[in-house]
CSV table of C-alpha atoms and ligand atoms in Angstrom, one decimal:
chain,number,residue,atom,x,y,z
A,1,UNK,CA,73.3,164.2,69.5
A,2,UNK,CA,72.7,162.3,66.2
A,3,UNK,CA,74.2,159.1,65.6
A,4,UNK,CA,73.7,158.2,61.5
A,5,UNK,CA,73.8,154.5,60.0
A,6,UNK,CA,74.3,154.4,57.0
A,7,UNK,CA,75.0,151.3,54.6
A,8,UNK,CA,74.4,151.2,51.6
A,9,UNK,CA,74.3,147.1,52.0
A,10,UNK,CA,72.3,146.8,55.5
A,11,UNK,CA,73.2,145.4,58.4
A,12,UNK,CA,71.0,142.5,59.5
A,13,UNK,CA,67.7,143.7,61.2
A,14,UNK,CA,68.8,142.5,64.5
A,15,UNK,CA,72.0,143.8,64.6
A,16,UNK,CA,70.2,147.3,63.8
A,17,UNK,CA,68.1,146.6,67.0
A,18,UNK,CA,71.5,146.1,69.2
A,19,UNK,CA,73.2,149.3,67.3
A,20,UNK,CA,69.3,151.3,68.5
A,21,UNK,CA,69.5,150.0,72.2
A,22,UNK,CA,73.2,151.8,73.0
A,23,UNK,CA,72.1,154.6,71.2
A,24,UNK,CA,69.1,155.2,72.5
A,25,UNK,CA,70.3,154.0,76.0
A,26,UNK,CA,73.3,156.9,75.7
A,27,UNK,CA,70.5,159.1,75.2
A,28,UNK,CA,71.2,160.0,71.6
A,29,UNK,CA,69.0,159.9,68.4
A,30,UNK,CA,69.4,157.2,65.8
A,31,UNK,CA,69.0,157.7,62.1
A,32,UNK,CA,69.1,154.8,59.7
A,33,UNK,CA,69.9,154.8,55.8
A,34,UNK,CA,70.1,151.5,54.2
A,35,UNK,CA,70.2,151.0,50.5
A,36,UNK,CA,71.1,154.3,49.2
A,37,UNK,CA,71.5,154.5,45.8
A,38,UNK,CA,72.7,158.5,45.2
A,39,UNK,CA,75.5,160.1,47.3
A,40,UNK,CA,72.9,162.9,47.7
A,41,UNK,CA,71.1,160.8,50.1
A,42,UNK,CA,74.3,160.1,52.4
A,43,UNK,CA,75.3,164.1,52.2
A,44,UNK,CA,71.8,165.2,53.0
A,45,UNK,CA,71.4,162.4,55.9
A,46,UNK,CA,74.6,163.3,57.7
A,47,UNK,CA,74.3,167.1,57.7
A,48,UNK,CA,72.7,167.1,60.6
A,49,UNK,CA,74.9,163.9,62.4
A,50,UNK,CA,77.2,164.3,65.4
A,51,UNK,CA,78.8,160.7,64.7
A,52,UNK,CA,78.9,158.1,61.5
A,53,UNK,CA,78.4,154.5,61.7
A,54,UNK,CA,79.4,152.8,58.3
A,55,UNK,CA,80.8,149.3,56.7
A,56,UNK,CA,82.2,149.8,53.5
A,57,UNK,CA,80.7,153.4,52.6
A,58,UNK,CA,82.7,156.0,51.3
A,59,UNK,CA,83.2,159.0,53.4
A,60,UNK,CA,85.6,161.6,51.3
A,61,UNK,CA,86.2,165.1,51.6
A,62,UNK,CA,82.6,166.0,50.6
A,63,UNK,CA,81.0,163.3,52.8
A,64,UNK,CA,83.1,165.2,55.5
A,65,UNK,CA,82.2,169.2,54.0
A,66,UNK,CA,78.3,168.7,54.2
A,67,UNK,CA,79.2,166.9,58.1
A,68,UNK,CA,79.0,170.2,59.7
A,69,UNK,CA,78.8,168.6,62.9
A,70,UNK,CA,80.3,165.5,62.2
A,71,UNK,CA,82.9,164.7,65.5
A,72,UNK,CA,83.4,160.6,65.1
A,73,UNK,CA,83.2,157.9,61.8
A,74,UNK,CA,83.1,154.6,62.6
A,75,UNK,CA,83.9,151.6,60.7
A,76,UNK,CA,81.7,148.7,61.2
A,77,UNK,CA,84.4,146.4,59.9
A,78,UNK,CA,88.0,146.1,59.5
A,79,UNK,CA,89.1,147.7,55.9
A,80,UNK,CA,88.9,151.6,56.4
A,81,UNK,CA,89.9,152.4,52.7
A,82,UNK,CA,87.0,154.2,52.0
A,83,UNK,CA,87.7,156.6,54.5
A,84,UNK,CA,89.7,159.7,53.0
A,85,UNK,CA,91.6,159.9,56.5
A,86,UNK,CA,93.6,162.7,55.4
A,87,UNK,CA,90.6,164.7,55.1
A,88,UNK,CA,88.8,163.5,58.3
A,89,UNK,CA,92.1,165.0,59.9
A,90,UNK,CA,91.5,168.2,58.3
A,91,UNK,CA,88.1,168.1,59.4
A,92,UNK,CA,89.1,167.4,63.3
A,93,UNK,CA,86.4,164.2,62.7
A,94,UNK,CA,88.1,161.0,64.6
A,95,UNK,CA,88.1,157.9,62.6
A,96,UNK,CA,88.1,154.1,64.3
A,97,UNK,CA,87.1,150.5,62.8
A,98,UNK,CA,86.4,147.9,64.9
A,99,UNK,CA,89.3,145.4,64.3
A,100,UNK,CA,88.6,141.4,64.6
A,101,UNK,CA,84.4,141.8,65.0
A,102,UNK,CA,83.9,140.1,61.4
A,103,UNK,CA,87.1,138.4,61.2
A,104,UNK,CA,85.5,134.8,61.6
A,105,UNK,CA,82.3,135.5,59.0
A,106,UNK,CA,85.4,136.6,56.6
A,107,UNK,CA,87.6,133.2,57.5
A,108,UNK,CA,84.3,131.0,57.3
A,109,UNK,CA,84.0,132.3,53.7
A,110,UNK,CA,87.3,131.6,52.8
A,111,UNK,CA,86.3,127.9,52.9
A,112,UNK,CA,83.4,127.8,51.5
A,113,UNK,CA,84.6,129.0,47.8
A,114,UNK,CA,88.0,127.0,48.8
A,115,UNK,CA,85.9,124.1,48.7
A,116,UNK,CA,84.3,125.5,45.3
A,117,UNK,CA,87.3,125.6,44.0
A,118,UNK,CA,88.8,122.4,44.4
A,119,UNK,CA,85.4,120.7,43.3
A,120,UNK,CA,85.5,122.5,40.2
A,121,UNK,CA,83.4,124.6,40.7
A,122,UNK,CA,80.5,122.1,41.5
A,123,UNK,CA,80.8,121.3,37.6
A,124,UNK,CA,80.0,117.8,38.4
A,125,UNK,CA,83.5,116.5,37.7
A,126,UNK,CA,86.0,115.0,40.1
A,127,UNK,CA,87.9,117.4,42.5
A,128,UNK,CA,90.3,117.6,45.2
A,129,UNK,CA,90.2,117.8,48.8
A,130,UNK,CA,91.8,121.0,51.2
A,131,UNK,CA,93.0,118.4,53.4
A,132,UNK,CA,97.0,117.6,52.8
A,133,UNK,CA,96.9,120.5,50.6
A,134,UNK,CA,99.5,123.0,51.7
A,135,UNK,CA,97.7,126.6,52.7
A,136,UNK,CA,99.6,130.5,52.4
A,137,UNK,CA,97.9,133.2,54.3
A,138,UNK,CA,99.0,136.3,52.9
A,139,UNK,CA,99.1,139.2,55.9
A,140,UNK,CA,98.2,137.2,59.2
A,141,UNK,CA,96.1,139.7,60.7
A,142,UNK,CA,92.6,138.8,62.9
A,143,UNK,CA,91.2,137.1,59.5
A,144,UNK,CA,94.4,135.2,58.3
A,145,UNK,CA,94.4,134.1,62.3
A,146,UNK,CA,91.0,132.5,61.8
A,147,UNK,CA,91.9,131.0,58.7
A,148,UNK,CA,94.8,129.6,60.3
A,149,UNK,CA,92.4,127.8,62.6
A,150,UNK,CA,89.7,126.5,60.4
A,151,UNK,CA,92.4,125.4,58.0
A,152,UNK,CA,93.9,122.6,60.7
A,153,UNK,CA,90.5,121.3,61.0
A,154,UNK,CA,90.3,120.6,57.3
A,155,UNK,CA,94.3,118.9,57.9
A,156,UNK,CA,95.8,121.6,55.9
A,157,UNK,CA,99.2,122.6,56.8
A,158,UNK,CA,99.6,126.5,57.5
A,159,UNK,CA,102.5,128.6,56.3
A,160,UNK,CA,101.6,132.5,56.6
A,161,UNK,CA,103.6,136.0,55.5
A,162,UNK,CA,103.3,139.1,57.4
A,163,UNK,CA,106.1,141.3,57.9
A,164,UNK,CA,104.2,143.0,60.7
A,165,UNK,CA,103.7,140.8,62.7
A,166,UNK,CA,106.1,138.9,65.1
A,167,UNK,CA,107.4,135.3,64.4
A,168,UNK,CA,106.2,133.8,67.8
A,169,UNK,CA,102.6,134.9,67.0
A,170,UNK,CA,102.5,133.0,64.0
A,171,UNK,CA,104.1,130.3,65.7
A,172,UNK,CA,102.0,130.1,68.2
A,173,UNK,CA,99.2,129.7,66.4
A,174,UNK,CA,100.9,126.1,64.8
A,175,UNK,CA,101.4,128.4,61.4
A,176,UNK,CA,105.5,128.3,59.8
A,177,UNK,CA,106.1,131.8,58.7
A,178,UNK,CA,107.4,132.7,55.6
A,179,UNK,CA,109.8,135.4,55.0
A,180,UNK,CA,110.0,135.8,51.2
A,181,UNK,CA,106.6,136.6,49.2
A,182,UNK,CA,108.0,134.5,46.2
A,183,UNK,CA,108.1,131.3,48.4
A,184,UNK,CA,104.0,132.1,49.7
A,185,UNK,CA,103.2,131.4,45.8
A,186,UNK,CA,105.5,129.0,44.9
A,187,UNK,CA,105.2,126.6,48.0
A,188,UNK,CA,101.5,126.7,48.5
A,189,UNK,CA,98.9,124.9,46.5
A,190,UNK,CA,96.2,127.1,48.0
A,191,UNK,CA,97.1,131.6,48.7
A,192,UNK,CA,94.3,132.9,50.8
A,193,UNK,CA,95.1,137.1,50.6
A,194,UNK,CA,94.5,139.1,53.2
A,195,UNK,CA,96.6,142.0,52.7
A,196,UNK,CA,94.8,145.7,53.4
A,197,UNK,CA,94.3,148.2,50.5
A,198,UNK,CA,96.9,150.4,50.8
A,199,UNK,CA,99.6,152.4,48.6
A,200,UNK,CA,102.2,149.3,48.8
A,201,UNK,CA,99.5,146.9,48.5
A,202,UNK,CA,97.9,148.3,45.2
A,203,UNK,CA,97.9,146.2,42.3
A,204,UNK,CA,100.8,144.1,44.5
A,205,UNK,CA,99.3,141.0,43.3
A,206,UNK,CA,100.0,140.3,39.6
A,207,UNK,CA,101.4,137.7,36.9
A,208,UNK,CA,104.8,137.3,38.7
A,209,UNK,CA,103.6,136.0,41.5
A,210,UNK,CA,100.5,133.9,40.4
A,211,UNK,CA,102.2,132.2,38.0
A,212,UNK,CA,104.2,131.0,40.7
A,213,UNK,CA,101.8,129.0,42.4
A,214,UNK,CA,102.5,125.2,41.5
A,215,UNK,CA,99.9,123.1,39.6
A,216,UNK,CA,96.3,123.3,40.1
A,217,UNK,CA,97.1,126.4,42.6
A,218,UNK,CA,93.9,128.5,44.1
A,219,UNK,CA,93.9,131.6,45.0
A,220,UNK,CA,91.6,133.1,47.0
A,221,UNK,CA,90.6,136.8,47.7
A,222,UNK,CA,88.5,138.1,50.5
A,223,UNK,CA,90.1,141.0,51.1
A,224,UNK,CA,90.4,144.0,48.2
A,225,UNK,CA,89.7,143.5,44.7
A,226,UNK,CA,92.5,146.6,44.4
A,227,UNK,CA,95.7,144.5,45.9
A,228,UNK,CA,95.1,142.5,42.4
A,229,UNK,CA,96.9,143.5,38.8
A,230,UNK,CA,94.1,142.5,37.1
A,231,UNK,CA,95.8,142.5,33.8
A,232,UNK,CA,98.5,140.4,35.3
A,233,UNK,CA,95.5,137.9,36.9
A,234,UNK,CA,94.5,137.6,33.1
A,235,UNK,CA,97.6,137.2,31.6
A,236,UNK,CA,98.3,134.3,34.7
A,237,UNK,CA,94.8,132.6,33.9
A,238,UNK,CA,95.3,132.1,30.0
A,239,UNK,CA,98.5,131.0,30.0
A,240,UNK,CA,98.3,128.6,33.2
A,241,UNK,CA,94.7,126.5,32.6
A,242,UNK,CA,95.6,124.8,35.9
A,243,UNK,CA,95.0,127.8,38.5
A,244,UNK,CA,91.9,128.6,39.8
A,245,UNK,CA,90.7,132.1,41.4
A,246,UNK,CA,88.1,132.9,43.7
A,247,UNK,CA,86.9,135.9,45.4
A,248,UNK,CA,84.3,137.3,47.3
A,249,UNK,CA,85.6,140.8,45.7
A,250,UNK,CA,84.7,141.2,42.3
A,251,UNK,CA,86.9,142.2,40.0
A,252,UNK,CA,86.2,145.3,37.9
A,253,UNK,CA,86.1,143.4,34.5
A,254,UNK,CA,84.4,139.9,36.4
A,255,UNK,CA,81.8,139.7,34.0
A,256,UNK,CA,84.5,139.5,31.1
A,257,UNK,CA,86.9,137.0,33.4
A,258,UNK,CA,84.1,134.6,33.9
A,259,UNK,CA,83.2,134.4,30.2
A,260,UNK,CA,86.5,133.6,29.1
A,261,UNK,CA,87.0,130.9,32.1
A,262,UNK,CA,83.8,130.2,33.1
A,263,UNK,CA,84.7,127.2,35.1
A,264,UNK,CA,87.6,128.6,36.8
A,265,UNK,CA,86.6,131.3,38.3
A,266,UNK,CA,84.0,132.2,41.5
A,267,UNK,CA,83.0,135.6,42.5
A,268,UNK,CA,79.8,136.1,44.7
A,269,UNK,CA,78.1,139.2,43.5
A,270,UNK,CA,78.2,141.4,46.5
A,271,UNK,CA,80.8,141.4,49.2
A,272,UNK,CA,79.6,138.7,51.4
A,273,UNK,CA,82.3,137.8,53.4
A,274,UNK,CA,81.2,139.8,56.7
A,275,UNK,CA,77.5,139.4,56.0
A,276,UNK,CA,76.2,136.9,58.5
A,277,UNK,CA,74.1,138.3,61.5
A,278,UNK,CA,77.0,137.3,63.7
A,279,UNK,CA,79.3,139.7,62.0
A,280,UNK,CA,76.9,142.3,62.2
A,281,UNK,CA,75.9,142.5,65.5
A,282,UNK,CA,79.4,142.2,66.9
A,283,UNK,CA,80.7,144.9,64.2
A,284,UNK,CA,77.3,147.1,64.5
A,285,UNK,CA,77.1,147.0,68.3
A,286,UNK,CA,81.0,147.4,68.3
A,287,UNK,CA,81.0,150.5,66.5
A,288,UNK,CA,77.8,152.0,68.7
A,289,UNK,CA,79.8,151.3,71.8
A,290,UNK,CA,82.6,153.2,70.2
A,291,UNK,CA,80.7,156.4,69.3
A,292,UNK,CA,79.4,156.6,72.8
A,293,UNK,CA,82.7,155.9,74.4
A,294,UNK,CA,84.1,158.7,72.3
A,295,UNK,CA,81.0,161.4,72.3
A,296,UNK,CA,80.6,160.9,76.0
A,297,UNK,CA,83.8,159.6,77.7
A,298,UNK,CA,86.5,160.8,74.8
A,299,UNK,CA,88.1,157.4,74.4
A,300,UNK,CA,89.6,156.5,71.3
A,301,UNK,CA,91.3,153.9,71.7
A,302,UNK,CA,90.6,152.5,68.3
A,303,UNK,CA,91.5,155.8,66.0
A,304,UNK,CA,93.3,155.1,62.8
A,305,UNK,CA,93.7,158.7,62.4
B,1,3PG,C1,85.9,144.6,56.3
B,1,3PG,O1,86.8,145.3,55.9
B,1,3PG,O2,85.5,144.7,57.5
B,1,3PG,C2,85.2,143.7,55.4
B,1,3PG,O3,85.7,143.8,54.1
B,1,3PG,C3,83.7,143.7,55.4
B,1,3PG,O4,83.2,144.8,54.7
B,1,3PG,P1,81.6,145.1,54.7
B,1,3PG,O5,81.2,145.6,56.0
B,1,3PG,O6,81.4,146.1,53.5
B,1,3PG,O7,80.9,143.8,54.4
């Protein structure tokens, strides 16, 4: 059996290592592919490959035609957008993620360009502070739950919107919830977004609902540049000089945003949120355990398919 790694943006070298040692130790062959730069490269590597470890790699229909052999596609991560599921279906290949392995890396980098943001940017003029500052989490999933928790230590207070998920939990966790998506913007100074690409997610985050946000508002995305309207994010930033907007996803037209508010806006240059060796070797070795479990045993207890 071959197992295939392939990420385009690598894992760190050590969580490789950990992914090598189950596979090896199932008795299967490893294959690694880092840094492609053609989709040739991908189709010819996993022609051969009885299961797929990825992070945010596509795998579509012709990813899945030239998979002769393909049985199991993992997700090192939690976002499986860039798996065409429908077509994995058709394929019979099995897809999972690995839900909550990166979710701290992600939270951690919420606060670091929060921070960014309310000190302008590091501009060298006089900022704010998170603490007092009222914080919405936007979906309150395994990263809006670790936002949650870092957030009390900076003495924010926590209000969090997610229609899937129970009351108690959020209560539990010392978070009020929210019921109606207009109060999330209007009520917090700081929106951290953590909603999933989906079809009702799409573009679900626009003018309307920025321009609610009250004076000096930030909000921050770590989740999918494609659950912003990007036109409406524009429109929102000229005529409201006071909001701020961060992201660790960058927008298609960043390099035009930043120009026209240069000191408003932050966007690392690669997604960086779950890229810290913790992240990797929980996701990585995560998502090898999960192959084997399924190519040996038949478990597949994480399949979002
Ligand atoms: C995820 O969905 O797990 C995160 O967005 C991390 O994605 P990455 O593995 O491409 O860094």
């Amino acid at each position: 059996m071959k197992v295939l790694v392939a990420t385009e943006k690598p894992f760190a070298p050590v969580a490789v290592q950990g992914i090598k040692d189950v596979i090896l130790d199932a008795g299967y062959i490893l294959e690694v592919l880092e840094k492609y730069t053609e989709k040739s490269q991908l189709l010819d590597a996993v022609s051969d490959a009885d299961a797929l470890i990825i992070r945010s790699d596509k795998v579509d229909a012709e990813v899945l035609d030239a998979a002769k052999n393909l049985k199991i596609v993992v997700r090192a991560g939690a976002g499986y957008d860039n798996v065409d599921l429908q077509a994995a279906t058709a394929h019979g290949v099995c897809v999972e993620n690995t839900p909550g392995q990166n979710s701290n890396a992600v939270a951690e980098l919420v606060f670091g360009i929060a921070v960014m943001a309310v000190r302008n940017m590091y501009n060298g003029t006089s900022g704010t502070e998170l603490k007092d500052k009222s914080l919405g989490i936007h979906a309150f999933g395994q990263v809006g739950r670790n936002v949650a928790r870092i957030a009390k230590g900076f003495g924010m207070n926590v209000s969090a919107l997610d229609p899937y998920c129970p009351d108690e939990v959020i209560v539990e966790a010392g978070v009020t919830p929210v019921k109606d998506i207009k109060s999330l913007y209007a009520d917090n100074q700081v929106v951290s977004l953590h909603i999933p690409a989906t079809a009702e997610t799409r573009g679900s985050v626009g003018y309307d609902l920025i321009t609610l946000m009250p004076k000096g508002g930030v909000l921050i995305n770590t989740a999918r540049k494609e659950v912003i309207d990007e036109e409406g994010l524009i429109r929102a930033l000229r005529e409201r000089p006071d909001i701020k907007y961060v992201a660790d996803v960058r927008p298609d037209r960043a390099d035009e945003i930043i120009a026209e508010f240069p000191d408003r806006v932050f966007f690392t240059p690669k997604k960086m949120g779950a890229q810290t060796a913790e992240a990797n070797i929980n996701a990585g070795i995560a998502a090898a355990r999960q192959v084997v479990a399924f190519l040996r045993d038949g478990i597949d207890r994480f399949r979002v398919n």
